[in-house]
PDB file of C-alpha atoms in Angstrom:
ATOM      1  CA  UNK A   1       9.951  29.862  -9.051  1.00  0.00           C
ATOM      2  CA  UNK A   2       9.896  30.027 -12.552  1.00  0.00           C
ATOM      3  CA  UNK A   3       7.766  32.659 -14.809  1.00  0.00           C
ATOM      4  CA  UNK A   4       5.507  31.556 -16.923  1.00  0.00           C
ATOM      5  CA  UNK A   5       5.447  32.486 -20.654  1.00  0.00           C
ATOM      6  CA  UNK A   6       3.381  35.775 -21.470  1.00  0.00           C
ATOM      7  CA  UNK A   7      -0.272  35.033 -22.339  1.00  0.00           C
ATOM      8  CA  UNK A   8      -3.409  34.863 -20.483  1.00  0.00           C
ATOM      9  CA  UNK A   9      -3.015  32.680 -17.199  1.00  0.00           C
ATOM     10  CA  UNK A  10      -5.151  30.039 -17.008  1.00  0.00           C
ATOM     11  CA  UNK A  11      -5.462  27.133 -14.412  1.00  0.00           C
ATOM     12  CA  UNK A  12      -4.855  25.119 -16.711  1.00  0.00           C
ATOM     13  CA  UNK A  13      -1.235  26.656 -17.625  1.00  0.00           C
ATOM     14  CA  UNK A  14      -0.348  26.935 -13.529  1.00  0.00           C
ATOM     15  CA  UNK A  15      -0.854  23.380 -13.217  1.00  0.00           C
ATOM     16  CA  UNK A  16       1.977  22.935 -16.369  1.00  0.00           C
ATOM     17  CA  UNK A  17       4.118  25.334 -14.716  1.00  0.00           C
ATOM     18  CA  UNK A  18       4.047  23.777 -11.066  1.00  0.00           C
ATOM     19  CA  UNK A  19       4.060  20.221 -12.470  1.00  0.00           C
ATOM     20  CA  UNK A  20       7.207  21.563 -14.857  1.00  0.00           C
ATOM     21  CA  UNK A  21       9.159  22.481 -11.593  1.00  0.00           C
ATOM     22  CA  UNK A  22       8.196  19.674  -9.865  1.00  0.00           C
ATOM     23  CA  UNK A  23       9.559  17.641 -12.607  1.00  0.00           C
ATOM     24  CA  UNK A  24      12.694  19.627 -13.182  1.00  0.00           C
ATOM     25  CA  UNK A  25      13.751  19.274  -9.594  1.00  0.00           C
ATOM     26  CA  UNK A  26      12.722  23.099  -8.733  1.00  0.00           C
ATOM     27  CA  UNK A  27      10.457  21.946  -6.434  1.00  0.00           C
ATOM     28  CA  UNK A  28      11.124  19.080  -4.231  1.00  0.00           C
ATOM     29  CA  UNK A  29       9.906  15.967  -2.917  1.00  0.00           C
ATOM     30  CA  UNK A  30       8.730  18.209   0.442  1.00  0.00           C
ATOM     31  CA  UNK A  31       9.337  21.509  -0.445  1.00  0.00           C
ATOM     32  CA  UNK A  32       5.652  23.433   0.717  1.00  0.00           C
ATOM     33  CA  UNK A  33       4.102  25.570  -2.169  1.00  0.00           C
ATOM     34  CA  UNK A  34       3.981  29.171  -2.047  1.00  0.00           C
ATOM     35  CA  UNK A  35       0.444  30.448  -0.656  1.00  0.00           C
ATOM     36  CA  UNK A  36      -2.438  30.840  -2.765  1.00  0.00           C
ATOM     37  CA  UNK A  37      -1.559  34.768  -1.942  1.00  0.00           C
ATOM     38  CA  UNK A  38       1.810  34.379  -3.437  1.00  0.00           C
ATOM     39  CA  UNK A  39       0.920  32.286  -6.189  1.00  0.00           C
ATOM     40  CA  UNK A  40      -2.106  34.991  -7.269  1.00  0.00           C
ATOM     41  CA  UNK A  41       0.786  38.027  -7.592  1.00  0.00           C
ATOM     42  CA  UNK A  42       3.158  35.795  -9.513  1.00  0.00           C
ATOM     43  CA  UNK A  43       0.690  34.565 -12.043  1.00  0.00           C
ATOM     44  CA  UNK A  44      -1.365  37.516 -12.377  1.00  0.00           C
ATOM     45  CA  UNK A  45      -4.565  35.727 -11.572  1.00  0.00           C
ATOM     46  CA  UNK A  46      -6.995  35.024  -9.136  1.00  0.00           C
ATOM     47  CA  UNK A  47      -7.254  33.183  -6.045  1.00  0.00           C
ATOM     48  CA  UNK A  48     -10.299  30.995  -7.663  1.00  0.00           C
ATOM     49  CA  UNK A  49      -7.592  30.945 -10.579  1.00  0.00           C
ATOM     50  CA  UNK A  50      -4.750  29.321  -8.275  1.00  0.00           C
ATOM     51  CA  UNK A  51      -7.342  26.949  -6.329  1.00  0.00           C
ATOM     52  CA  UNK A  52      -8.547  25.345  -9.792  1.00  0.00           C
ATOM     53  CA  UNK A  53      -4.585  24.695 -10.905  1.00  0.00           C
ATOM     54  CA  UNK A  54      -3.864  23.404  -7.955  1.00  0.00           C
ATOM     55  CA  UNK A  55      -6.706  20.653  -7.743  1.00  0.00           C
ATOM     56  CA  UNK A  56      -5.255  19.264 -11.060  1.00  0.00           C
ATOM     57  CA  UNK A  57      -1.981  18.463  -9.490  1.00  0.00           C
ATOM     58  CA  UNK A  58      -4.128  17.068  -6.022  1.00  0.00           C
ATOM     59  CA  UNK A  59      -6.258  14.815  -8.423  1.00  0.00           C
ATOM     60  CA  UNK A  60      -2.494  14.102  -9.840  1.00  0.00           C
ATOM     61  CA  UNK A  61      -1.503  13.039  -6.630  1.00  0.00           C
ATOM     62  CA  UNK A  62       1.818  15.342  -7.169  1.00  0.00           C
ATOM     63  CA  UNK A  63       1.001  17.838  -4.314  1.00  0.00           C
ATOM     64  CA  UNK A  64      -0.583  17.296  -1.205  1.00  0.00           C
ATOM     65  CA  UNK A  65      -3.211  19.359   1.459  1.00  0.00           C
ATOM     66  CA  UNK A  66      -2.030  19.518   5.071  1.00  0.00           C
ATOM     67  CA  UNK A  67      -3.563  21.577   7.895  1.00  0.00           C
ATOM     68  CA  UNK A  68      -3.478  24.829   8.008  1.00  0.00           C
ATOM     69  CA  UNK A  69      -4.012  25.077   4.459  1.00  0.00           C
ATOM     70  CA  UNK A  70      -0.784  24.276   3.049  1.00  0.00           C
ATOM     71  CA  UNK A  71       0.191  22.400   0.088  1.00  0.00           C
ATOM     72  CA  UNK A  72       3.264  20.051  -0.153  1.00  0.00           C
ATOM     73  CA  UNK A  73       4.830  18.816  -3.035  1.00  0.00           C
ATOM     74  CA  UNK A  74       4.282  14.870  -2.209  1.00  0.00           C
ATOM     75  CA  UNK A  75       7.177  13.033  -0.929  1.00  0.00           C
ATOM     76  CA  UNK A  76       7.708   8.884  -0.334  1.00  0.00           C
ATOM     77  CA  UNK A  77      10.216   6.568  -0.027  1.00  0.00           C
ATOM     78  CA  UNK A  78       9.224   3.474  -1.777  1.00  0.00           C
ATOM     79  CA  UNK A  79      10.407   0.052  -0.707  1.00  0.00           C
ATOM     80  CA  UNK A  80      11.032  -2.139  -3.133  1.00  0.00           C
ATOM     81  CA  UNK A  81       8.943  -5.656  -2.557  1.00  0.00           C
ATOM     82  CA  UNK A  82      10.179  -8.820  -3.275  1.00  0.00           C
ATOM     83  CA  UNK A  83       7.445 -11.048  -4.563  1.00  0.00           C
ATOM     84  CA  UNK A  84       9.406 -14.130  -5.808  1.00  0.00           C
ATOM     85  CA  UNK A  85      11.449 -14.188  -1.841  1.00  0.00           C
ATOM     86  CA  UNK A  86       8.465 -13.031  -0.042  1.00  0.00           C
ATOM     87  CA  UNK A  87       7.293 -16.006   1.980  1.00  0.00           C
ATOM     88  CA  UNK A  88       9.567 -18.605   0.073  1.00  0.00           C
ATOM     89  CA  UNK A  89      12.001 -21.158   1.328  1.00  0.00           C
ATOM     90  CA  UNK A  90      13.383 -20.384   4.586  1.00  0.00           C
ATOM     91  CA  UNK A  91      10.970 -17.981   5.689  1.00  0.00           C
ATOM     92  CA  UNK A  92      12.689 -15.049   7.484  1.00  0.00           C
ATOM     93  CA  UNK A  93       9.939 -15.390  10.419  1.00  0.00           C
ATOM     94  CA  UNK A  94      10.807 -15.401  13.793  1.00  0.00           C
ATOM     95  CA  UNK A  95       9.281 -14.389  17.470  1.00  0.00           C
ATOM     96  CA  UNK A  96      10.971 -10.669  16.729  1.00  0.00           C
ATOM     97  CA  UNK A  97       8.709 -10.453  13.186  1.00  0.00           C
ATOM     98  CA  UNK A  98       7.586 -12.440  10.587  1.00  0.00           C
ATOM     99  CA  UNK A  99       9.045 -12.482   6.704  1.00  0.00           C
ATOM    100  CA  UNK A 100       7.108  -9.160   5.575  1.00  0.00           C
ATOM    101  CA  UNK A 101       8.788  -7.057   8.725  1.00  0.00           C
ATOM    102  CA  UNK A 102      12.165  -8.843   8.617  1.00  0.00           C
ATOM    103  CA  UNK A 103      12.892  -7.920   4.461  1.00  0.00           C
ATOM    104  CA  UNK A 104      11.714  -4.089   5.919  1.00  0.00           C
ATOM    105  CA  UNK A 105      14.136  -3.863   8.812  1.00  0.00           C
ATOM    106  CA  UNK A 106      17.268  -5.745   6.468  1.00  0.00           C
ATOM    107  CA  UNK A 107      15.923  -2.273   3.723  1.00  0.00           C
ATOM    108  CA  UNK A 108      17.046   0.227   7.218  1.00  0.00           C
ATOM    109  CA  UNK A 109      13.881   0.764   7.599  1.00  0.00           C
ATOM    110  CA  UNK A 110      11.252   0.490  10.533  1.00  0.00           C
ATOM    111  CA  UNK A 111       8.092  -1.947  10.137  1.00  0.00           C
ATOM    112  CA  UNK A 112       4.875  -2.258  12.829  1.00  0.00           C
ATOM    113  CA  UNK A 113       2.150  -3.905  11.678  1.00  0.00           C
ATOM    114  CA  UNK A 114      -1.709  -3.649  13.559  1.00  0.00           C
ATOM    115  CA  UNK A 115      -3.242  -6.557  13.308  1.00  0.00           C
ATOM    116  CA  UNK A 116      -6.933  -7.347  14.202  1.00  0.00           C
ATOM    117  CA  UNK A 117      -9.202 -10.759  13.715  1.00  0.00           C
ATOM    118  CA  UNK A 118     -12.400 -11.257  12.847  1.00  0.00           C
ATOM    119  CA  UNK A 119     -14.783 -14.265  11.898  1.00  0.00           C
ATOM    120  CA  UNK A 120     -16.586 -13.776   8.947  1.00  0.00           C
ATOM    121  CA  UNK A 121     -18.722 -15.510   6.503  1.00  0.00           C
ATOM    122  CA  UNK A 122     -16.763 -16.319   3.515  1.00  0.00           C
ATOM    123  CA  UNK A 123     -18.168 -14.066   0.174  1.00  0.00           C
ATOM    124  CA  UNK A 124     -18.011 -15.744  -3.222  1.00  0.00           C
ATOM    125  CA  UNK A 125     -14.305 -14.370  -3.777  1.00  0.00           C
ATOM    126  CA  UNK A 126     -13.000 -15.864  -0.758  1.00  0.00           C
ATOM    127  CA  UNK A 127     -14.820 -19.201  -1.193  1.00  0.00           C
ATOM    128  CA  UNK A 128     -13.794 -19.258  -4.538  1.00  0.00           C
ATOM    129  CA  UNK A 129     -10.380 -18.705  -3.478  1.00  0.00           C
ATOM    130  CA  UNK A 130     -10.242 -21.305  -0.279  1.00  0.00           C
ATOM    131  CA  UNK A 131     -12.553 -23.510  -2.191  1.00  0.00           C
ATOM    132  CA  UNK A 132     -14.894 -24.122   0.448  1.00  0.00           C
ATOM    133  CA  UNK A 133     -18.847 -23.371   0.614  1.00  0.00           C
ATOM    134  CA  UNK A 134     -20.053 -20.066   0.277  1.00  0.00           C
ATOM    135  CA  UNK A 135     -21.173 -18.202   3.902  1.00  0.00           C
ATOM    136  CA  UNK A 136     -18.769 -20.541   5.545  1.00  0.00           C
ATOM    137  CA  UNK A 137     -16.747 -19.402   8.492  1.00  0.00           C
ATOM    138  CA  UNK A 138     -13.559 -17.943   7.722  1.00  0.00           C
ATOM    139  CA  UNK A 139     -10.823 -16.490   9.954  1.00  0.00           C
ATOM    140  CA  UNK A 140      -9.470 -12.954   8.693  1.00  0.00           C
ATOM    141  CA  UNK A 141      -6.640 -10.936  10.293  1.00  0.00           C
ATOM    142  CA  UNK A 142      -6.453  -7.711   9.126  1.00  0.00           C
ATOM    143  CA  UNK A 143      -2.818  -6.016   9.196  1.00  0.00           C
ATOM    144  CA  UNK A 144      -2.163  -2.412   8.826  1.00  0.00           C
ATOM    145  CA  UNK A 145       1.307  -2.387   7.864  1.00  0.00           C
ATOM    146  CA  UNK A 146       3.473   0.828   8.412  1.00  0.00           C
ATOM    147  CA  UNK A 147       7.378   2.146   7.129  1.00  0.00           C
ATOM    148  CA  UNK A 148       8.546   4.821   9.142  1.00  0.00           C
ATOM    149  CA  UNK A 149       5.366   5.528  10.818  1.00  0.00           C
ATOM    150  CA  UNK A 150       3.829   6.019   7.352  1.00  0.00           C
ATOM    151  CA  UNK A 151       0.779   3.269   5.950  1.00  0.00           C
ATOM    152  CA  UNK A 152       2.489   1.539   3.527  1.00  0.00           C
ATOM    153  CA  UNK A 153      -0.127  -1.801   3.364  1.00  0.00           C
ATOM    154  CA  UNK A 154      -3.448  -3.033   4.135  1.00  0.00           C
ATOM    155  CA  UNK A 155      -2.906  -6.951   4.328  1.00  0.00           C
ATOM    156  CA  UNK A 156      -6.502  -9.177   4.915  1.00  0.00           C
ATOM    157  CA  UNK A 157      -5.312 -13.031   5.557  1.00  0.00           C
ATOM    158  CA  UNK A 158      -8.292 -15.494   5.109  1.00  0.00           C
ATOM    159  CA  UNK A 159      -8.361 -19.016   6.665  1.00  0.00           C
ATOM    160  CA  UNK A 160     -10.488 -21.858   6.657  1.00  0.00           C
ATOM    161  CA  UNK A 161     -11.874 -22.761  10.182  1.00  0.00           C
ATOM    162  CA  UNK A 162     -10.995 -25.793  10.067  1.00  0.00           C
ATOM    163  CA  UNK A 163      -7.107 -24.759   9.759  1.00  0.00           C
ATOM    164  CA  UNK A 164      -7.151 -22.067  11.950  1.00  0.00           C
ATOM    165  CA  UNK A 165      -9.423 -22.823  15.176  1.00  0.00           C
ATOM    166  CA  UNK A 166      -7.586 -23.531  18.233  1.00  0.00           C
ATOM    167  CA  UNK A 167      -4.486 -21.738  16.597  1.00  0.00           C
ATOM    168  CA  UNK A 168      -2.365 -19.178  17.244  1.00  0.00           C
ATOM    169  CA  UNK A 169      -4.382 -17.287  13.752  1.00  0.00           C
ATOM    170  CA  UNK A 170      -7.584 -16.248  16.230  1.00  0.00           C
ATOM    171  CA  UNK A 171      -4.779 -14.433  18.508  1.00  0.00           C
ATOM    172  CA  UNK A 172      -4.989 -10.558  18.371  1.00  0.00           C
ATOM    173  CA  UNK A 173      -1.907  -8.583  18.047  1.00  0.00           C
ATOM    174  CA  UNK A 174       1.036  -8.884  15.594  1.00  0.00           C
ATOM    175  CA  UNK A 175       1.875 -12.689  16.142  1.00  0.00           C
ATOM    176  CA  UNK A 176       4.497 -14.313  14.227  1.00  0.00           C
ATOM    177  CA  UNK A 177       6.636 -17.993  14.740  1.00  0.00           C
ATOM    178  CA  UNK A 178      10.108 -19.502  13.431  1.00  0.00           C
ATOM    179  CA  UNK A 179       8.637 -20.598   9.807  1.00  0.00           C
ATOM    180  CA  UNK A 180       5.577 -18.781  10.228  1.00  0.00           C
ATOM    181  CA  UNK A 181       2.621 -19.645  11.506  1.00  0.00           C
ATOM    182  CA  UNK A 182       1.086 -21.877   9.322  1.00  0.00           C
ATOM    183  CA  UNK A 183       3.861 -24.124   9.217  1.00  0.00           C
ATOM    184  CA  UNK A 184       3.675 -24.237  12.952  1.00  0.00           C
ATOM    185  CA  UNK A 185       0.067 -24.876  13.329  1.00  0.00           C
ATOM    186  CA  UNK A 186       1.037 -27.977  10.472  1.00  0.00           C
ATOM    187  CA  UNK A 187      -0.061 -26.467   7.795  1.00  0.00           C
ATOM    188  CA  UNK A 188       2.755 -25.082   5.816  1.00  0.00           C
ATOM    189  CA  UNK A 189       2.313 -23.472   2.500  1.00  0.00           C
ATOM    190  CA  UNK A 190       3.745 -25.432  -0.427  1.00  0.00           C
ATOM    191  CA  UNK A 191       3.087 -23.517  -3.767  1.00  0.00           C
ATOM    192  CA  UNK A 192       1.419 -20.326  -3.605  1.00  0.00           C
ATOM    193  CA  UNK A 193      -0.792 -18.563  -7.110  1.00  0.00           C
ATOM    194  CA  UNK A 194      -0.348 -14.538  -7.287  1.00  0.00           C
ATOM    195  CA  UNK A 195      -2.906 -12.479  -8.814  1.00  0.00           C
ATOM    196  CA  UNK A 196      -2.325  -8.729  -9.255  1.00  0.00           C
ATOM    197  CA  UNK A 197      -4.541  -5.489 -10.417  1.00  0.00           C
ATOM    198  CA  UNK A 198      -4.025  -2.068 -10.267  1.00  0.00           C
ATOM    199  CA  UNK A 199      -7.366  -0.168  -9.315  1.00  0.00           C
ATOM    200  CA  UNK A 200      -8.381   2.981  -7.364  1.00  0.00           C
ATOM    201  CA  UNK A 201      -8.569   3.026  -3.536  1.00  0.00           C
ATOM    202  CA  UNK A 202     -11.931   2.361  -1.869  1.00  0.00           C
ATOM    203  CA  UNK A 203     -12.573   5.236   0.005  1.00  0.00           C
ATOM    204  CA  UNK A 204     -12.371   3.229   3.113  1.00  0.00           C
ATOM    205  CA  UNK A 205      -8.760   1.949   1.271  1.00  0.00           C
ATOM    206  CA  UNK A 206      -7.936   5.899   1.022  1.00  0.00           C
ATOM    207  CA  UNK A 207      -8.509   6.742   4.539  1.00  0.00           C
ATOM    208  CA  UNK A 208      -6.618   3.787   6.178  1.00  0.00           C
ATOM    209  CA  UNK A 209      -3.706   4.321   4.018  1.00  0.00           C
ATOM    210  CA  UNK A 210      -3.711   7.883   4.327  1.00  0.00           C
ATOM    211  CA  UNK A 211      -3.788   8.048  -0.050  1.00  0.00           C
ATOM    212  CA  UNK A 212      -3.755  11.969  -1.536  1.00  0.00           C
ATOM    213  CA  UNK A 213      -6.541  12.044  -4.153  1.00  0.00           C
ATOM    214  CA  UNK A 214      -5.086  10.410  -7.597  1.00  0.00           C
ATOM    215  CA  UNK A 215      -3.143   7.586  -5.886  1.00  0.00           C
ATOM    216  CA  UNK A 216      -4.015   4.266  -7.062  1.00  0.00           C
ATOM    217  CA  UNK A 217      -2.814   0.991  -5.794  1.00  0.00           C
ATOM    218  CA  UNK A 218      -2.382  -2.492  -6.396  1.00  0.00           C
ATOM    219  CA  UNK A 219      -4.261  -5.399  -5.596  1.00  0.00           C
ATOM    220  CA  UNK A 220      -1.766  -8.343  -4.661  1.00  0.00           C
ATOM    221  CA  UNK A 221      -3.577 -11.605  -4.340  1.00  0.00           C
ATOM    222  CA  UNK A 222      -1.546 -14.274  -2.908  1.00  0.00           C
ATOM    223  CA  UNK A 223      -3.526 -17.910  -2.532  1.00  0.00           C
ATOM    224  CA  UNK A 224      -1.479 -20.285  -0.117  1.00  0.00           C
ATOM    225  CA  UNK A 225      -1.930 -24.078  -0.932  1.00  0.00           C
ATOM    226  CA  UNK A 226      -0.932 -26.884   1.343  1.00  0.00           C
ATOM    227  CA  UNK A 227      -1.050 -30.467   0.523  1.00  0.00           C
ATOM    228  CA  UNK A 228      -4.684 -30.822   0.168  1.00  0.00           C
ATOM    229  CA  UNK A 229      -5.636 -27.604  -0.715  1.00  0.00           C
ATOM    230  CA  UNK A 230      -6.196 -23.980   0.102  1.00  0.00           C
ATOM    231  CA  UNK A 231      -4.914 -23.411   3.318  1.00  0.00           C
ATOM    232  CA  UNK A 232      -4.878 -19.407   3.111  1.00  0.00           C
ATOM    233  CA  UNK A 233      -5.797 -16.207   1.093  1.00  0.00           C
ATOM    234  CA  UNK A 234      -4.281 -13.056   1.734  1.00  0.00           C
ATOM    235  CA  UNK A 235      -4.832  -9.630  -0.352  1.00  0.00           C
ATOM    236  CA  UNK A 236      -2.817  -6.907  -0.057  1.00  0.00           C
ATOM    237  CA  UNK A 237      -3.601  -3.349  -1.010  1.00  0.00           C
ATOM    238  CA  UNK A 238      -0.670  -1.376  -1.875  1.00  0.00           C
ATOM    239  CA  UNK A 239      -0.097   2.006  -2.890  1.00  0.00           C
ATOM    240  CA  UNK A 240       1.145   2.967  -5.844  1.00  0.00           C
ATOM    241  CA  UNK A 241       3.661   5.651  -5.153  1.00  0.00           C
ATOM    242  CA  UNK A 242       5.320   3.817  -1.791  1.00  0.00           C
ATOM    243  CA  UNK A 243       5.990   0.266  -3.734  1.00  0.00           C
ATOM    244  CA  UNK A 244       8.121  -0.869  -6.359  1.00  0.00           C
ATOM    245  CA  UNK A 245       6.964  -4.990  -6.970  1.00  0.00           C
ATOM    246  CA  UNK A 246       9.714  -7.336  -7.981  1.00  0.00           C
ATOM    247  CA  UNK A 247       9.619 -11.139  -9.349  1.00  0.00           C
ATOM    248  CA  UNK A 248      12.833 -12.917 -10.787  1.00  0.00           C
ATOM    249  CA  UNK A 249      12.203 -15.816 -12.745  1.00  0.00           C
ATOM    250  CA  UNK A 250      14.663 -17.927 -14.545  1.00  0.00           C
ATOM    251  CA  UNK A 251      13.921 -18.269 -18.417  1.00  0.00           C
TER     252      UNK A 251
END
């Protein structure tokens, strides 16, 4: 631990020092803070003192609250995702996992992905998106994605009925086919339009993600078309500090 220049402590000034050290490399990616105790007799202040300088890094999303009462300097491992390979050309799918899970397991690292369906009524965004009637019926399979145990994605698919009853897209679990399954159901994607945003976290978003206060994340949009249309939606939320998006385009 550093100490701080002489002058009254303030909040204010802990938060510089901690974030300082967290910078510099003093404190880790990790590395659990001293107590609130500890951190009182080094800075000279109170405990209320300490509390308050440590929310700024929390709403900073540099340190993070665990049980017990510690606090954790926050540590990720971003992967880096692909945006111009994901899903194009010879899709990477096969019975083991689809594209999304094979680019994760060629990174070393260890994909799952919980997958539910539902049938909803399609909102204005999704209609908009599919181009079909507003309060239609729309298939959605919702996929938690994990790395390493850790939520890394929350991935909602949307298909028209028409495309998807009597599919393999109304079974539960984490299904996936050779080419995807789309393309085995005959309706393979042939262009695809990406939107993207960067937002805050719903706090729904937050809590199946498991985001420290401050995170944000982006919204990925990707709108599947097939030869007469629409043939999918799919938005994925993802956070902020576990992604690094990547598109390579030839000028």
């Amino acid at each position: 631990m550093t100490t701080p220049a002489p002058g009254r402590m303030t909040a204010k000034r802990i938060a510089e020092d901690l974030r300082a050290q967290i910078k510099d490399g003093s404190l880790r990616p990790g590395d659990v803070l001293p107590t609130s105790r500890e951190l009182a007799e080094q800075y000279g202040v109170t405990l209320k003192t300490v509390g308050a300088g440590i929310d700024v890094l929390k709403g900073e999303g540099l340190v993070i609250g665990e049980q017990g009462g510690r606090r954790r300097v926050r540590a990720s491992r971003p992967i880096v995702w692909n945006l111009t390979k994901f899903e194009r050309g010879q899709r990477r799918d096969s019975a083991a996992g689809d594209d999304w899970s094979t680019a994760i397991r060629e990174a070393g690292r260890d994909p799952k992905q919980h997958v539910t369906v539902h049938l909803e009524a399609a909102d204005a965004q999704v209609a908009t998106w599919l181009q079909v009637p507003v309060g239609s019926e729309v298939v959605q399979r919702i996929r938690l994605r994990t790395v390493d145990g850790q939520p890394y994605q929350l991935a909602t698919s949307s298909f028209p009925m028409n495309i998807a009853e009597g599919t393999a897209l109304l079974e539960e679990g984490d299904v996936s086919m050779p080419g995807g399954i789309l393309a085995s159901i005959g309706h393979p994607q042939r262009s695809v339009r990406d939107e993207i945003g960067i937002r805050m976290p719903s706090p729904e978003e937050s809590d199946l993600l498991q985001l420290p206060p401050g995170t944000p994340v982006a919204e990925h949009v990707r709108i599947g078309y097939g030869e007469n249309g629409p043939v999918r939606v799919m938005v994925t939320i993802a956070p902020g500090d576990r992604h690094r998006l990547v598109y390579e385009l030839e000028v």
